[in-house]
Each structure stands twice: as C-alpha cells, then as structure tokens.
PDB file of C-alpha atoms in Angstrom:
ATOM      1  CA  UNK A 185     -20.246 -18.975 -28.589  1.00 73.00           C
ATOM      2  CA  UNK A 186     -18.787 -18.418 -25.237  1.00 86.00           C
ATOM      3  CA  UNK A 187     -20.245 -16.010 -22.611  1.00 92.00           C
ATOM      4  CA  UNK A 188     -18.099 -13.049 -22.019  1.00 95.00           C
ATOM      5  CA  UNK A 189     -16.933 -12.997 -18.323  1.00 97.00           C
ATOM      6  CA  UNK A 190     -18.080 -10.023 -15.878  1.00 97.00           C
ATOM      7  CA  UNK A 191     -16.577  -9.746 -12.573  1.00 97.00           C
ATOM      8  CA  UNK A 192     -18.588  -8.077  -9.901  1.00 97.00           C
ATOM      9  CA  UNK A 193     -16.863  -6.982  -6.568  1.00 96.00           C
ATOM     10  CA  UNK A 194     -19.248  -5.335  -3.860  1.00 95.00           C
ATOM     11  CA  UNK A 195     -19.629  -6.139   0.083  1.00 94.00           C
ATOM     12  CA  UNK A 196     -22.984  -5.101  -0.937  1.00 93.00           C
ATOM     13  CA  UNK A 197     -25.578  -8.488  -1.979  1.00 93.00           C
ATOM     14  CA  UNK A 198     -28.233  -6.584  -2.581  1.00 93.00           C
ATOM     15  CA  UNK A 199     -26.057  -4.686  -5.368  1.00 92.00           C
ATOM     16  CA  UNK A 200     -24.465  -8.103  -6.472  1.00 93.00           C
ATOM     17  CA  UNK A 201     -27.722  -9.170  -6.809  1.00 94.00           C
ATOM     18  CA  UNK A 202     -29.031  -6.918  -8.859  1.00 94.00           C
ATOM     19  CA  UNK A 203     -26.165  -6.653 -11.316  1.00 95.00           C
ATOM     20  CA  UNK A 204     -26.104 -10.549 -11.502  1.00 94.00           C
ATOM     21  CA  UNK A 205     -29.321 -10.350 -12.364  1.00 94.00           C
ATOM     22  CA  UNK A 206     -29.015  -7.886 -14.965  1.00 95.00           C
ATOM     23  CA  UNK A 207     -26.277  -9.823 -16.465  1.00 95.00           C
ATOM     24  CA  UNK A 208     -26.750 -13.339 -15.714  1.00 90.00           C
ATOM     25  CA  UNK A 209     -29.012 -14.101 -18.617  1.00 91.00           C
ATOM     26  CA  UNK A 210     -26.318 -12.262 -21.488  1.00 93.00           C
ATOM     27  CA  UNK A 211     -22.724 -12.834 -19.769  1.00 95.00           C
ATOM     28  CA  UNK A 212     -20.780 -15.587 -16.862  1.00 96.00           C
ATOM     29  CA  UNK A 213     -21.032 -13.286 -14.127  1.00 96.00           C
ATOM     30  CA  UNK A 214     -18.679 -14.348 -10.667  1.00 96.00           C
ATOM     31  CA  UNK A 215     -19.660 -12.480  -7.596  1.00 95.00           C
ATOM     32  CA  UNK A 216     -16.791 -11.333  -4.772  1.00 94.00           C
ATOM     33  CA  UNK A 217     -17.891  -9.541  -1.880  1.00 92.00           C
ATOM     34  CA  UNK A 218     -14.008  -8.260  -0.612  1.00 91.00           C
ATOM     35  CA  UNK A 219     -11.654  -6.779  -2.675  1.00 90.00           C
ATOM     36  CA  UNK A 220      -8.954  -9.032  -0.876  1.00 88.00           C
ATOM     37  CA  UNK A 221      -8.574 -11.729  -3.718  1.00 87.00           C
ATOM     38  CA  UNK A 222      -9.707  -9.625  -7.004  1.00 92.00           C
ATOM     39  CA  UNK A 223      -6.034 -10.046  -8.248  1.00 90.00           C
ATOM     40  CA  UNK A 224      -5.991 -13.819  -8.034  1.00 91.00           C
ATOM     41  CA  UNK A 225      -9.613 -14.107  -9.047  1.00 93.00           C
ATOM     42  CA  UNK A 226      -9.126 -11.491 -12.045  1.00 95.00           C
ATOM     43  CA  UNK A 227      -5.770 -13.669 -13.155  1.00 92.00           C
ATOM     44  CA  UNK A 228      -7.431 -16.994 -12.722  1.00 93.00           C
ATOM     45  CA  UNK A 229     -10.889 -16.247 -14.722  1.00 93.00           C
ATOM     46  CA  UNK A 230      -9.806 -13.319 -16.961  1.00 94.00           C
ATOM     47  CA  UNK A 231     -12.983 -11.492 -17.016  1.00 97.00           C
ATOM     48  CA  UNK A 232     -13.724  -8.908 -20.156  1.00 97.00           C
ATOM     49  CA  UNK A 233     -14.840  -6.299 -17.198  1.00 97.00           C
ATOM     50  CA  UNK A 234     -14.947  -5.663 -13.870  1.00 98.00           C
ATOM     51  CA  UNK A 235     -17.808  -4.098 -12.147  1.00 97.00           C
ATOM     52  CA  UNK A 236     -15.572  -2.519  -8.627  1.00 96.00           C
ATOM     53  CA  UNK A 237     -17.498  -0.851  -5.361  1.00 95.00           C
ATOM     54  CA  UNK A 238     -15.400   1.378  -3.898  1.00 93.00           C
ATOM     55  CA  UNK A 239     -16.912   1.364   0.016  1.00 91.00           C
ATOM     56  CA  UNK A 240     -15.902  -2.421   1.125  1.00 90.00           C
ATOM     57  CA  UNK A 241     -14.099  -3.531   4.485  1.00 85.00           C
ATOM     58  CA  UNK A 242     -10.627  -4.578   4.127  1.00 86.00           C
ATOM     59  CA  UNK A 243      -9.550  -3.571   0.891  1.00 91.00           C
ATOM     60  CA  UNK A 244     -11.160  -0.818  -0.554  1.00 93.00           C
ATOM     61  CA  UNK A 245     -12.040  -0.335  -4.028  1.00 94.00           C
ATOM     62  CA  UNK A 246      -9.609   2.121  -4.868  1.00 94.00           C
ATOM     63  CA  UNK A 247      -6.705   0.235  -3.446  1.00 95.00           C
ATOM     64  CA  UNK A 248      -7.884  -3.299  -5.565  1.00 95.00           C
ATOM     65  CA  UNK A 249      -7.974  -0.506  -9.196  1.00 96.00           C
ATOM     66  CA  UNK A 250      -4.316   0.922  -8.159  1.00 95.00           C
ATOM     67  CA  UNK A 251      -3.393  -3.508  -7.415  1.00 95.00           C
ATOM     68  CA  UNK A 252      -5.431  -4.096 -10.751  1.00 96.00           C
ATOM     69  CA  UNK A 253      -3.382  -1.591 -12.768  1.00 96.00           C
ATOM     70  CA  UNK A 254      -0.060  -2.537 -11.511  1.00 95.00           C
ATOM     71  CA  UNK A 255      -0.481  -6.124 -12.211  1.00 94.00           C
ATOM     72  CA  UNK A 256       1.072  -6.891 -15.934  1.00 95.00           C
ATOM     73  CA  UNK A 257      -2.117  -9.457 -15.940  1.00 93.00           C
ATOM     74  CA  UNK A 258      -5.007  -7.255 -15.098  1.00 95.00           C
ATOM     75  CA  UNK A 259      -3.748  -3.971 -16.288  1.00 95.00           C
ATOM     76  CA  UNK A 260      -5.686  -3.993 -19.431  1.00 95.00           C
ATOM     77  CA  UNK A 261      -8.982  -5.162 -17.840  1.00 96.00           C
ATOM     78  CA  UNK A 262     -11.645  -2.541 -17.681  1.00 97.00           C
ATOM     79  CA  UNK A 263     -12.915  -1.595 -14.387  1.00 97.00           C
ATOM     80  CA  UNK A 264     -15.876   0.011 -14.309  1.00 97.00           C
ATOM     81  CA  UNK A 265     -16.420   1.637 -10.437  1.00 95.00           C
ATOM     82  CA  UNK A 266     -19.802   1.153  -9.296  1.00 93.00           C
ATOM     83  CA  UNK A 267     -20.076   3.396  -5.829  1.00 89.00           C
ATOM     84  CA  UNK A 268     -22.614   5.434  -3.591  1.00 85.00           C
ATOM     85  CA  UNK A 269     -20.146   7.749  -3.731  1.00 79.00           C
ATOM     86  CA  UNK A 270     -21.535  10.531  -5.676  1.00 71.00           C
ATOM     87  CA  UNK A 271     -19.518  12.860  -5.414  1.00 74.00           C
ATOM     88  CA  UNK A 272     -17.586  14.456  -8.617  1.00 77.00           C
ATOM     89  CA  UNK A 273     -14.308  14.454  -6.850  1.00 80.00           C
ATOM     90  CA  UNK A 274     -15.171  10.382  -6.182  1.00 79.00           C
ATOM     91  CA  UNK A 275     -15.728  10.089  -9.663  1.00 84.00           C
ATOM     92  CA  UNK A 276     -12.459  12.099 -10.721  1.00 87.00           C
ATOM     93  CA  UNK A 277      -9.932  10.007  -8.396  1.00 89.00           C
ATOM     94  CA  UNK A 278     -11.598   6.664  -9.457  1.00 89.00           C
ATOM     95  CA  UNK A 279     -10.767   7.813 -12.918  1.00 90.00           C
ATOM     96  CA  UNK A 280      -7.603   9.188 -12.442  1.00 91.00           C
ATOM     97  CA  UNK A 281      -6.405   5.719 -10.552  1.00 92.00           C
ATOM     98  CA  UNK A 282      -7.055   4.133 -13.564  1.00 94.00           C
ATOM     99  CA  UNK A 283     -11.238   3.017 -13.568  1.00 96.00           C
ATOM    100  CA  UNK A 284     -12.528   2.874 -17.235  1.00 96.00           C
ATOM    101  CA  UNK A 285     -16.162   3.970 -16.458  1.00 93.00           C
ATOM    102  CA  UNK A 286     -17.861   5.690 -13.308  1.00 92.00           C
ATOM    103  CA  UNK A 287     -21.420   4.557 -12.209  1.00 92.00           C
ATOM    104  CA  UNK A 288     -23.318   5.702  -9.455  1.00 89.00           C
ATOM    105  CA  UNK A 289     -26.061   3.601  -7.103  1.00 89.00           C
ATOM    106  CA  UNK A 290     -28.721   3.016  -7.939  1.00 89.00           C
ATOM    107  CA  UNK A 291     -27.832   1.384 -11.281  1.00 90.00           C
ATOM    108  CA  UNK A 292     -29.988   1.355 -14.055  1.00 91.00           C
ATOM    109  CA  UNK A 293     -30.240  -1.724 -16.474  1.00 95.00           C
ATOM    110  CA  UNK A 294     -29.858   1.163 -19.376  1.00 94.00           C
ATOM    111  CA  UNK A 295     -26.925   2.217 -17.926  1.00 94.00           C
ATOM    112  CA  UNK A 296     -24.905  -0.986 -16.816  1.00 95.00           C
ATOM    113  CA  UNK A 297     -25.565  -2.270 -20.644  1.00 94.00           C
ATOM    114  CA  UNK A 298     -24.712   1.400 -22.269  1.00 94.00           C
ATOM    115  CA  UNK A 299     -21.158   0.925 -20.562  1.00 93.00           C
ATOM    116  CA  UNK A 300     -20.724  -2.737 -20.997  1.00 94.00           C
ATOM    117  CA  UNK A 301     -21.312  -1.681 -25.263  1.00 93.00           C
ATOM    118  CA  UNK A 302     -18.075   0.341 -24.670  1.00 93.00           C
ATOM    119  CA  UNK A 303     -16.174  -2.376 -23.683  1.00 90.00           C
ATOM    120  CA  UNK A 304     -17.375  -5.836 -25.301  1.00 90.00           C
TER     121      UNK A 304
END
C-alpha cells in the first residue's frame, strides 16, 4: 500500500524537522523551505495535504494558499496553515483565503495527526 504524500512548506528547519519527523515513519513527506515553487512541486507530486507556514521570505504563505486555490490542479488539496501567528484574526484570513485547518507553533504530535484524520 502506498504512502500518502504530505507536503511541508516552512523557511523554518527546525519546524520541518519536527513535522518530518512526526510523519516520516506513517506518510512520504517532501520538505520546501520557500513558497516560490509549491505550485510546480504540488502539481508534480500531488500530495494528499499540505502542511503551509505563513512567515517565509519571498512568497509568503498566504500568497502560495490564494496561488494554490486558483490553480485547477491544486485547488482541491488541503492546506493546513501551520504559523506563529497566533493571532485569531491570522487564523480567520488563513481560513477565509481558502486553508482547510489552522495550527499554531509549537505543534503537538496529537494535534498534527487529529487534523491529518480529517483529511486522509
């Protein structure tokens, strides 16, 4: 039985880190730190979801959701945001651009595989 594909995007490799090693034993994680080529990436490997940081240089998380939900090929992919950003108005324009699930850093293992349930 095939792995189901996660895509993580964070600047961040301590974050990337620790989500690949949540992951890496149950799912094909890929790793991106720049939101530059998420589109290419996401059309190329098709991943069931995509783990997004919003606070990267270039660009930013929210501008790779709004490219993500544009694109005929990603549109359907779910994008859960994974930010510092803890703010409930963060939270509420990640959402309303499109993001299927809002979690804030520090992850928990609980919480990363509570989500991922939702969507595989």
């Amino acid at each position: 039985m095939e792995k189901a594909k996660i895509l993580v995007v964070d600047d961040d490799p301590i974050c990337s880190s620790l989500l690949l090693s949540i992951l890496g034993d149950d799912y094909q994680v890929t790793t991106v730190n720049s939101g530059d080529d998420v589109i290419d990436i996401a059309n190329i490997q098709r991943p069931n979801v995509i783990f997004l940081d919003i606070m990267m240089p270039g660009k930013n998380g929210y501008q790779v959701l709004k490219d993500l939900k544009q694109d005929p090929q990603t549109a359907k992919l779910p994008v859960i945001i994974v930010s510092a950003l803890a703010e409930e108005s963060d939270e509420s324009l990640g959402l309303r651009l499109g993001a299927d699930g809002y979690l804030g850093k520090p992850i928990s293992p609980t919480e990363v595989f509570a989500i991922l349930k939702k969507y595989l």
